[in-house]
mmCIF file of C-alpha atoms in Angstrom:
data_model
loop_
_atom_site.group_PDB
_atom_site.id
_atom_site.type_symbol
_atom_site.label_atom_id
_atom_site.label_comp_id
_atom_site.label_asym_id
_atom_site.label_seq_id
_atom_site.Cartn_x
_atom_site.Cartn_y
_atom_site.Cartn_z
ATOM 1 C CA MET A 1 40.746 -8.128 -178.583
ATOM 2 C CA SER A 2 42.019 -11.364 -179.179
ATOM 3 C CA ALA A 3 41.691 -14.196 -176.915
ATOM 4 C CA PRO A 4 44.998 -15.791 -175.230
ATOM 5 C CA VAL A 5 46.824 -18.272 -177.476
ATOM 6 C CA PRO A 6 46.684 -21.972 -176.237
ATOM 7 C CA ALA A 7 50.152 -23.126 -175.110
ATOM 8 C CA ALA A 8 52.472 -24.551 -177.882
ATOM 9 C CA VAL A 9 52.413 -28.172 -178.407
ATOM 10 C CA PRO A 10 54.866 -29.923 -180.375
ATOM 11 C CA ALA A 11 53.606 -30.038 -183.943
ATOM 12 C CA ARG A 12 53.146 -33.232 -185.651
ATOM 13 C CA SER A 13 54.842 -33.851 -189.237
ATOM 14 C CA ALA A 14 53.299 -30.976 -191.361
ATOM 15 C CA PRO A 15 51.285 -32.439 -194.329
ATOM 16 C CA ALA A 16 51.765 -31.475 -198.008
ATOM 17 C CA ARG A 17 48.978 -29.225 -197.887
ATOM 18 C CA THR A 18 49.202 -27.070 -194.779
ATOM 19 C CA TRP A 19 47.138 -24.237 -196.435
ATOM 20 C CA LEU A 20 44.292 -26.316 -195.497
ATOM 21 C CA ALA A 21 44.994 -25.773 -191.977
ATOM 22 C CA ASP A 22 46.337 -22.076 -192.699
ATOM 23 C CA LEU A 23 42.934 -20.652 -193.756
ATOM 24 C CA PRO A 24 40.975 -21.287 -190.372
ATOM 25 C CA VAL A 25 43.846 -19.467 -188.806
ATOM 26 C CA LEU A 26 43.999 -16.756 -191.183
ATOM 27 C CA ALA A 27 39.975 -16.397 -190.595
ATOM 28 C CA VAL A 28 41.071 -16.298 -186.630
ATOM 29 C CA ALA A 29 43.101 -13.334 -187.363
ATOM 30 C CA VAL A 30 40.175 -11.890 -189.548
ATOM 31 C CA VAL A 31 37.652 -12.068 -186.750
ATOM 32 C CA TRP A 32 40.146 -11.000 -184.152
ATOM 33 C CA GLY A 33 40.953 -7.892 -186.070
ATOM 34 C CA GLY A 34 36.989 -7.259 -186.438
ATOM 35 C CA SER A 35 36.737 -7.794 -182.523
ATOM 36 C CA TYR A 36 37.986 -4.097 -181.738
ATOM 37 C CA LEU A 37 35.120 -2.606 -183.805
ATOM 38 C CA ALA A 38 32.636 -5.238 -182.353
ATOM 39 C CA ALA A 39 33.315 -4.094 -178.944
ATOM 40 C CA LYS A 40 33.073 -0.550 -179.679
ATOM 41 C CA GLY A 41 29.377 -1.363 -180.836
ATOM 42 C CA VAL A 42 28.812 -3.112 -177.634
ATOM 43 C CA THR A 43 30.372 -1.421 -174.918
ATOM 44 C CA THR A 44 30.081 1.756 -172.921
ATOM 45 C CA PRO A 45 32.177 2.948 -170.460
ATOM 46 C CA HIS A 46 29.297 2.013 -167.984
ATOM 47 C CA THR A 47 29.116 -1.607 -169.404
ATOM 48 C CA VAL A 48 32.602 -2.655 -169.847
ATOM 49 C CA ILE A 49 32.495 -5.360 -166.928
ATOM 50 C CA ALA A 50 28.872 -6.470 -167.772
ATOM 51 C CA VAL A 51 30.052 -7.408 -171.665
ATOM 52 C CA LEU A 52 33.024 -8.835 -170.381
ATOM 53 C CA VAL A 53 30.965 -11.037 -167.590
ATOM 54 C CA LEU A 54 28.498 -11.719 -170.777
ATOM 55 C CA ARG A 55 31.010 -12.705 -173.531
ATOM 56 C CA PHE A 56 32.742 -15.320 -171.165
ATOM 57 C CA ALA A 57 29.981 -16.846 -169.285
ATOM 58 C CA LEU A 58 28.457 -17.750 -172.678
ATOM 59 C CA VAL A 59 31.796 -19.693 -173.697
ATOM 60 C CA LEU A 60 33.235 -21.160 -170.771
ATOM 61 C CA PRO A 61 30.264 -23.946 -170.288
ATOM 62 C CA VAL A 62 30.821 -25.099 -173.588
ATOM 63 C CA LEU A 63 34.658 -25.008 -173.180
ATOM 64 C CA VAL A 64 34.172 -26.956 -170.019
ATOM 65 C CA VAL A 65 31.697 -29.688 -171.286
ATOM 66 C CA ALA A 66 33.728 -30.109 -174.607
ATOM 67 C CA GLY A 67 36.910 -30.544 -172.644
ATOM 68 C CA TRP A 68 35.709 -32.396 -169.146
ATOM 69 C CA ARG A 69 37.553 -35.566 -169.267
ATOM 70 C CA ARG A 70 40.958 -33.556 -169.777
ATOM 71 C CA LEU A 71 40.054 -30.957 -167.468
ATOM 72 C CA ARG A 72 39.839 -33.552 -164.534
ATOM 73 C CA ALA A 73 43.096 -34.886 -165.706
ATOM 74 C CA LEU A 74 44.570 -31.409 -164.802
ATOM 75 C CA THR A 75 46.623 -31.597 -161.182
ATOM 76 C CA PRO A 76 46.436 -29.208 -158.435
ATOM 77 C CA ALA A 77 49.779 -27.498 -159.455
ATOM 78 C CA HIS A 78 48.020 -27.042 -162.920
ATOM 79 C CA LEU A 79 45.078 -25.244 -161.501
ATOM 80 C CA ARG A 80 46.900 -23.332 -159.161
ATOM 81 C CA GLY A 81 48.982 -22.151 -162.201
ATOM 82 C CA GLY A 82 46.155 -21.599 -164.626
ATOM 83 C CA GLY A 83 44.087 -19.744 -161.791
ATOM 84 C CA LEU A 84 47.069 -17.245 -161.716
ATOM 85 C CA LEU A 85 47.511 -16.643 -165.539
ATOM 86 C CA GLY A 86 43.392 -16.037 -165.084
ATOM 87 C CA LEU A 87 43.831 -13.581 -163.041
ATOM 88 C CA VAL A 88 46.490 -11.890 -165.201
ATOM 89 C CA LEU A 89 43.952 -12.431 -168.429
ATOM 90 C CA GLY A 90 41.390 -10.767 -166.813
ATOM 91 C CA GLY A 91 43.622 -7.625 -166.188
ATOM 92 C CA ILE A 92 44.198 -8.001 -169.790
ATOM 93 C CA PHE A 93 41.062 -7.998 -171.172
ATOM 94 C CA LEU A 94 39.897 -4.908 -168.529
ATOM 95 C CA LEU A 95 42.795 -2.694 -169.927
ATOM 96 C CA GLU A 96 41.521 -3.797 -173.861
ATOM 97 C CA THR A 97 38.066 -2.942 -173.391
ATOM 98 C CA TYR A 98 38.381 0.050 -171.313
ATOM 99 C CA GLY A 99 40.915 1.082 -173.862
ATOM 100 C CA VAL A 100 39.313 0.304 -177.001
ATOM 101 C CA VAL A 101 35.735 2.363 -175.445
ATOM 102 C CA HIS A 102 38.125 5.251 -175.356
ATOM 103 C CA THR A 103 40.032 5.114 -178.658
ATOM 104 C CA SER A 104 39.647 4.081 -182.209
ATOM 105 C CA ALA A 105 39.181 0.426 -183.456
ATOM 106 C CA THR A 106 42.262 1.132 -185.723
ATOM 107 C CA ASN A 107 44.548 2.330 -182.870
ATOM 108 C CA ALA A 108 43.961 -0.367 -180.575
ATOM 109 C CA GLY A 109 44.446 -3.040 -183.242
ATOM 110 C CA LEU A 110 47.623 -1.475 -183.888
ATOM 111 C CA ILE A 111 48.852 -0.752 -180.880
ATOM 112 C CA ILE A 112 48.336 -4.095 -179.216
ATOM 113 C CA SER A 113 50.715 -5.457 -181.856
ATOM 114 C CA LEU A 114 53.658 -4.128 -179.836
ATOM 115 C CA THR A 115 53.176 -7.179 -177.908
ATOM 116 C CA MET A 116 55.344 -8.926 -180.504
ATOM 117 C CA VAL A 117 57.994 -6.562 -180.146
ATOM 118 C CA PHE A 118 57.649 -6.099 -176.052
ATOM 119 C CA THR A 119 57.813 -9.882 -175.668
ATOM 120 C CA PRO A 120 61.295 -10.652 -177.170
ATOM 121 C CA LEU A 121 62.719 -7.461 -175.330
ATOM 122 C CA ALA A 122 61.344 -8.571 -172.166
ATOM 123 C CA GLU A 123 62.572 -12.111 -172.545
ATOM 124 C CA ALA A 124 66.229 -10.826 -173.306
ATOM 125 C CA ALA A 125 66.066 -8.718 -170.354
ATOM 126 C CA VAL A 126 64.751 -11.722 -168.209
ATOM 127 C CA ARG A 127 68.061 -13.618 -169.544
ATOM 128 C CA ARG A 128 70.188 -10.766 -169.548
ATOM 129 C CA VAL A 129 71.000 -11.053 -173.303
ATOM 130 C CA ARG A 130 71.246 -8.118 -175.810
ATOM 131 C CA PRO A 131 69.009 -8.179 -178.286
ATOM 132 C CA PRO A 132 70.080 -8.199 -182.256
ATOM 133 C CA ALA A 133 70.525 -4.923 -183.430
ATOM 134 C CA ALA A 134 68.191 -5.606 -186.079
ATOM 135 C CA PHE A 135 65.465 -5.966 -183.543
ATOM 136 C CA LEU A 136 66.237 -2.901 -181.741
ATOM 137 C CA GLY A 137 66.000 -1.114 -184.921
ATOM 138 C CA ALA A 138 62.189 -2.765 -185.467
ATOM 139 C CA ALA A 139 61.310 -1.559 -181.984
ATOM 140 C CA ALA A 140 62.248 1.848 -182.703
ATOM 141 C CA VAL A 141 60.415 1.956 -185.951
ATOM 142 C CA SER A 142 57.173 0.418 -184.397
ATOM 143 C CA VAL A 143 57.270 3.088 -181.433
ATOM 144 C CA ALA A 144 57.888 5.799 -183.490
ATOM 145 C CA GLY A 145 54.784 4.249 -185.437
ATOM 146 C CA VAL A 146 52.664 4.622 -182.299
ATOM 147 C CA VAL A 147 53.545 7.933 -181.883
ATOM 148 C CA LEU A 148 52.605 9.195 -185.232
ATOM 149 C CA LEU A 149 49.369 7.136 -184.793
ATOM 150 C CA THR A 150 48.382 8.583 -181.851
ATOM 151 C CA GLN A 151 49.062 11.873 -183.000
ATOM 152 C CA SER A 152 47.468 12.130 -186.282
ATOM 153 C CA GLY A 153 44.940 15.002 -185.256
ATOM 154 C CA GLY A 154 47.880 16.998 -184.211
ATOM 155 C CA PHE A 155 51.081 16.491 -181.453
ATOM 156 C CA THR A 156 49.170 16.158 -178.096
ATOM 157 C CA ALA A 157 49.443 13.671 -175.238
ATOM 158 C CA PRO A 158 48.340 10.112 -176.040
ATOM 159 C CA GLY A 159 44.665 9.759 -175.132
ATOM 160 C CA PRO A 160 43.499 7.656 -172.256
ATOM 161 C CA GLY A 161 42.413 5.105 -174.577
ATOM 162 C CA ASP A 162 45.554 4.688 -176.419
ATOM 163 C CA LEU A 163 47.686 4.590 -173.329
ATOM 164 C CA LEU A 164 45.147 1.745 -171.790
ATOM 165 C CA ILE A 165 45.953 -0.391 -175.049
ATOM 166 C CA LEU A 166 49.429 0.123 -174.159
ATOM 167 C CA GLY A 167 49.029 -1.233 -170.722
ATOM 168 C CA ALA A 168 47.352 -4.107 -172.137
ATOM 169 C CA ALA A 169 50.111 -5.058 -174.826
ATOM 170 C CA LEU A 170 52.527 -4.837 -171.792
ATOM 171 C CA ALA A 171 50.347 -7.141 -169.483
ATOM 172 C CA ARG A 172 50.245 -9.328 -172.698
ATOM 173 C CA THR A 173 54.095 -9.375 -172.572
ATOM 174 C CA ALA A 174 53.932 -10.608 -169.101
ATOM 175 C CA ASN A 175 51.369 -12.987 -169.485
ATOM 176 C CA VAL A 176 53.414 -14.629 -172.169
ATOM 177 C CA LEU A 177 56.422 -14.419 -169.961
ATOM 178 C CA LEU A 178 55.209 -16.066 -166.825
ATOM 179 C CA THR A 179 53.446 -18.704 -168.804
ATOM 180 C CA ALA A 180 56.660 -19.789 -170.379
ATOM 181 C CA ARG A 181 58.696 -19.726 -166.847
ATOM 182 C CA MET A 182 55.831 -21.741 -164.777
ATOM 183 C CA ARG A 183 57.261 -25.063 -165.004
ATOM 184 C CA ALA A 184 54.267 -27.059 -163.790
ATOM 185 C CA LEU A 185 52.199 -25.769 -166.664
ATOM 186 C CA ARG A 186 54.519 -27.418 -169.377
ATOM 187 C CA ASP A 187 52.952 -30.789 -169.287
ATOM 188 C CA ALA A 188 49.557 -29.319 -169.447
ATOM 189 C CA ASP A 189 46.687 -29.739 -172.139
ATOM 190 C CA ALA A 190 46.799 -26.448 -173.949
ATOM 191 C CA LEU A 191 42.621 -25.961 -174.317
ATOM 192 C CA SER A 192 42.254 -27.321 -170.415
ATOM 193 C CA LEU A 193 44.546 -24.771 -169.215
ATOM 194 C CA THR A 194 42.893 -22.034 -171.411
ATOM 195 C CA THR A 195 39.966 -23.024 -170.106
ATOM 196 C CA VAL A 196 40.819 -22.491 -166.525
ATOM 197 C CA GLN A 197 42.513 -19.724 -167.203
ATOM 198 C CA LEU A 198 39.275 -17.913 -168.658
ATOM 199 C CA GLY A 199 37.425 -19.346 -165.437
ATOM 200 C CA GLY A 200 39.864 -17.554 -163.687
ATOM 201 C CA ALA A 201 39.169 -14.113 -165.686
ATOM 202 C CA VAL A 202 35.392 -14.530 -165.198
ATOM 203 C CA LEU A 203 35.671 -14.945 -161.525
ATOM 204 C CA VAL A 204 37.541 -11.443 -161.610
ATOM 205 C CA PHE A 205 34.845 -9.983 -163.885
ATOM 206 C CA VAL A 206 31.912 -11.363 -161.664
ATOM 207 C CA LEU A 207 33.540 -9.984 -158.483
ATOM 208 C CA LEU A 208 33.835 -6.404 -159.964
ATOM 209 C CA ALA A 209 30.501 -6.647 -161.304
ATOM 210 C CA ALA A 210 29.080 -7.280 -157.847
ATOM 211 C CA LEU A 211 30.805 -4.158 -156.408
ATOM 212 C CA PRO A 212 29.254 -0.705 -156.403
ATOM 213 C CA GLY A 213 30.195 1.809 -158.818
ATOM 214 C CA THR A 214 31.575 -0.434 -161.379
ATOM 215 C CA GLY A 215 28.791 0.083 -163.815
ATOM 216 C CA ASP A 216 25.742 -1.556 -164.733
ATOM 217 C CA SER A 217 25.372 -5.367 -163.777
ATOM 218 C CA PRO A 218 25.250 -7.928 -166.420
ATOM 219 C CA TRP A 219 21.486 -8.198 -166.285
ATOM 220 C CA ALA A 220 20.833 -4.650 -166.827
ATOM 221 C CA ALA A 221 23.119 -4.402 -169.700
ATOM 222 C CA ALA A 222 21.836 -7.268 -171.427
ATOM 223 C CA ALA A 223 18.129 -6.116 -170.852
ATOM 224 C CA ALA A 224 19.249 -3.080 -172.795
ATOM 225 C CA PHE A 225 20.914 -4.532 -175.876
ATOM 226 C CA ASP A 226 19.388 -3.937 -179.089
ATOM 227 C CA PRO A 227 19.738 -6.711 -181.842
ATOM 228 C CA ALA A 228 23.159 -5.205 -183.267
ATOM 229 C CA GLN A 229 24.636 -5.480 -180.013
ATOM 230 C CA TRP A 230 23.568 -8.988 -179.226
ATOM 231 C CA ALA A 231 24.877 -9.900 -182.193
ATOM 232 C CA GLY A 232 28.096 -8.348 -181.654
ATOM 233 C CA LEU A 233 28.166 -9.658 -178.263
ATOM 234 C CA ALA A 234 27.273 -13.169 -180.160
ATOM 235 C CA PHE A 235 30.318 -12.390 -182.385
ATOM 236 C CA LEU A 236 32.684 -11.658 -179.764
ATOM 237 C CA ALA A 237 31.540 -14.898 -177.607
ATOM 238 C CA VAL A 238 31.229 -17.481 -180.336
ATOM 239 C CA PHE A 239 33.958 -16.420 -183.327
ATOM 240 C CA CYS A 240 36.450 -14.508 -181.036
ATOM 241 C CA THR A 241 36.556 -16.562 -178.502
ATOM 242 C CA LEU A 242 35.301 -20.025 -179.054
ATOM 243 C CA PHE A 243 36.003 -20.504 -182.531
ATOM 244 C CA ALA A 244 39.478 -19.158 -181.826
ATOM 245 C CA PHE A 245 40.319 -21.634 -179.323
ATOM 246 C CA PHE A 246 39.239 -24.718 -181.352
ATOM 247 C CA VAL A 247 40.976 -23.276 -184.219
ATOM 248 C CA GLN A 248 44.373 -22.799 -182.861
ATOM 249 C CA THR A 249 44.401 -26.122 -180.850
ATOM 250 C CA TRP A 250 43.591 -27.676 -184.008
ATOM 251 C CA ALA A 251 46.044 -25.997 -186.132
ATOM 252 C CA VAL A 252 49.022 -25.997 -184.327
ATOM 253 C CA ARG A 253 48.739 -29.870 -184.260
ATOM 254 C CA ARG A 254 48.746 -29.894 -188.015
ATOM 255 C CA THR A 255 51.174 -27.561 -188.945
ATOM 256 C CA SER A 256 53.628 -25.490 -186.459
ATOM 257 C CA PRO A 257 53.413 -22.818 -183.507
ATOM 258 C CA SER A 258 55.754 -20.637 -185.782
ATOM 259 C CA ARG A 259 53.373 -20.673 -188.558
ATOM 260 C CA VAL A 260 50.207 -20.163 -186.567
ATOM 261 C CA SER A 261 51.858 -17.427 -184.825
ATOM 262 C CA LEU A 262 52.946 -15.704 -187.913
ATOM 263 C CA LEU A 263 49.413 -15.994 -189.571
ATOM 264 C CA LEU A 264 47.771 -14.721 -186.340
ATOM 265 C CA GLY A 265 50.430 -11.808 -186.529
ATOM 266 C CA THR A 266 47.932 -10.327 -189.371
ATOM 267 C CA GLU A 267 45.508 -9.347 -186.845
ATOM 268 C CA PRO A 268 46.493 -5.372 -186.930
ATOM 269 C CA LEU A 269 46.224 -5.243 -190.695
ATOM 270 C CA TRP A 270 42.260 -6.623 -190.160
ATOM 271 C CA ALA A 271 41.782 -4.483 -187.204
ATOM 272 C CA ALA A 272 42.789 -1.424 -189.500
ATOM 273 C CA ALA A 273 40.778 -2.482 -192.411
ATOM 274 C CA ALA A 274 37.699 -3.303 -190.122
ATOM 275 C CA GLY A 275 37.911 0.215 -188.447
ATOM 276 C CA ILE A 276 38.549 2.073 -191.578
ATOM 277 C CA ALA A 277 35.904 0.479 -194.071
ATOM 278 C CA LEU A 278 33.237 -0.661 -191.742
ATOM 279 C CA GLY A 279 33.912 1.676 -188.568
ATOM 280 C CA GLY A 280 34.146 5.005 -190.760
ATOM 281 C CA GLU A 281 37.518 5.880 -189.053
ATOM 282 C CA HIS A 282 40.037 8.093 -190.747
ATOM 283 C CA LEU A 283 43.777 8.076 -189.962
ATOM 284 C CA GLY A 284 44.996 10.982 -192.132
ATOM 285 C CA PRO A 285 48.442 11.081 -193.714
ATOM 286 C CA VAL A 286 50.368 11.210 -190.384
ATOM 287 C CA GLY A 287 48.081 8.569 -188.905
ATOM 288 C CA LEU A 288 48.568 6.561 -191.831
ATOM 289 C CA ALA A 289 52.442 7.101 -191.817
ATOM 290 C CA GLY A 290 52.337 5.791 -188.186
ATOM 291 C CA ALA A 291 50.099 2.716 -189.106
ATOM 292 C CA VAL A 292 52.622 1.606 -191.854
ATOM 293 C CA LEU A 293 55.752 1.918 -189.350
ATOM 294 C CA VAL A 294 53.994 0.025 -186.605
ATOM 295 C CA LEU A 295 53.053 -3.127 -189.066
ATOM 296 C CA ALA A 296 56.565 -2.677 -190.592
ATOM 297 C CA GLY A 297 58.394 -2.970 -187.290
ATOM 298 C CA THR A 298 56.163 -5.640 -185.925
ATOM 299 C CA ALA A 299 56.890 -7.741 -189.264
ATOM 300 C CA TRP A 300 60.504 -7.007 -189.086
ATOM 301 C CA GLY A 301 60.620 -7.821 -185.426
ATOM 302 C CA ARG A 302 59.108 -10.748 -185.785
ATOM 303 C CA ARG A 303 61.950 -11.873 -188.515
ATOM 304 C CA ALA A 304 64.848 -10.571 -186.704
ATOM 305 C CA ALA A 305 63.637 -12.315 -183.342
ATOM 306 C CA GLY A 306 63.851 -15.740 -185.371
#
């Protein structure tokens, strides 16, 4: 359950030893891959909103304090745009978290990777241009992989968790396109904009938590956590959010946005590895074939999209 990638900033001249920047970014992909399994261990259907409040309320004050001077430099247009994106981001995390509760960590990590295929397709539709034939082929391979992945126990309708994660992938695509098309945000500081987005998402979670019938309150959920659940929440907050934000902002200035994106694209591999090795999940021959097709299709699609 990865956090949003900060807006790209122009890369400085790449140093000779770019692997020094690559290693922390690869670490982000690894912890993001493990986040699906961690979320399953922390969250139940009745604590989704409570966990989201706790996860981001722990991180937001640190981001605000660390970037206070740059936050004060944001214009009202930046704040409005970031707040709007925060509402979309809140929807993404709700879909992802409810989804991972109702499906496997392996399925979640692989299905969400379809964002890498959906985004160029949506961008081509908005621009009214035809995607390259190779990219359409990659998209077909990825979709076929998802079908096999979600049917590894026999051909039935996809489960609700799989559909929610698919919805999250579509929402991520909308978020990317909306960010790219909002001209007022193009000169905004990346980390400050991300902080505003998270603030908007936290507001959504807090308002939902205050409504009756939306599950346990954050305080009740926190009081019921055992040490393992607190460790999982700390992993989601500190490593999957705070560490990830700072590494991305640091690395994109020392290498290139495309290189960062390529490394972060290995997230589904780590999600599958964590689900199988640590979570005891089992794909079966059909599911394994689907996982291979998803990974191959998304990798092919990234190359075909240029």
